[in-house]
């Protein structure tokens, strides 16, 4: 497998790796991103050679292609009023804060498959199992 990345899709703050002698490079998303730069890209965050310690690297990120979801306003469409606040409170806790909750809810942040499953399981625990879907889905590399 010889995966490629659209350089435009790599977050500007994502550290790229250029260590071709790294034993993990063929499985590392940072190395893959380092092989696909924008034509005029001359600088940006990078993994330093000192990160590599034998065959270990704390900056290693497994290449993972996922089906990401964005936005979850529609999940609350048929929720009963008595369940609305407990569901939101659980999501605030899970996603980290009220502000972060609203970023995910509006589709400003990507939900990983694990996050999607957790949210759907939460709704199912309250008896909501029909017509549960997120607003938008994208197949992408997992840069988190």
XYZ file of N, CA and C in Angstrom, residues 17 19 21-24 47-60:
60
model
N 7.041 14.664 9.641
C 8.325 14.006 9.871
C 9.018 13.756 8.530
N 12.125 11.917 8.554
C 13.161 10.936 8.861
C 12.929 9.657 8.059
N 14.923 7.292 7.463
C 15.574 6.113 8.022
C 14.844 5.555 9.245
N 13.723 6.132 9.619
C 12.958 5.681 10.780
C 12.298 4.335 10.463
N 12.430 3.353 11.357
C 11.813 2.055 11.113
C 10.282 2.093 11.151
N 9.710 3.169 11.644
C 8.252 3.305 11.727
C 7.666 4.115 10.575
N 8.891 17.091 13.237
C 9.430 16.169 14.232
C 10.946 16.220 14.096
N 11.621 16.446 15.196
C 13.088 16.534 15.175
C 13.711 15.140 15.218
N 14.912 14.997 14.662
C 15.593 13.695 14.681
C 15.800 13.143 16.087
N 15.866 14.005 17.089
C 16.065 13.545 18.465
C 14.858 12.776 19.009
N 13.714 12.845 18.327
C 12.533 12.094 18.763
C 12.733 10.596 18.589
N 13.516 10.222 17.592
C 13.736 8.806 17.312
C 14.731 8.234 18.311
N 14.304 7.217 19.039
C 15.149 6.565 20.030
C 15.150 5.067 19.714
N 16.117 4.654 18.902
C 16.144 3.259 18.446
C 14.996 3.014 17.496
N 14.081 2.140 17.893
C 12.901 1.893 17.062
C 11.637 2.445 17.723
N 11.806 3.405 18.613
C 10.686 4.045 19.306
C 10.663 5.539 18.990
N 9.448 6.079 18.892
C 9.289 7.515 18.660
C 8.004 7.977 19.338
N 8.096 8.911 20.270
C 6.889 9.393 20.939
C 5.970 10.190 20.005
N 6.481 10.609 18.868
C 5.683 11.386 17.913
C 4.988 10.501 16.875
N 5.226 9.199 16.921
C 4.634 8.265 15.968
C 3.117 8.307 16.042
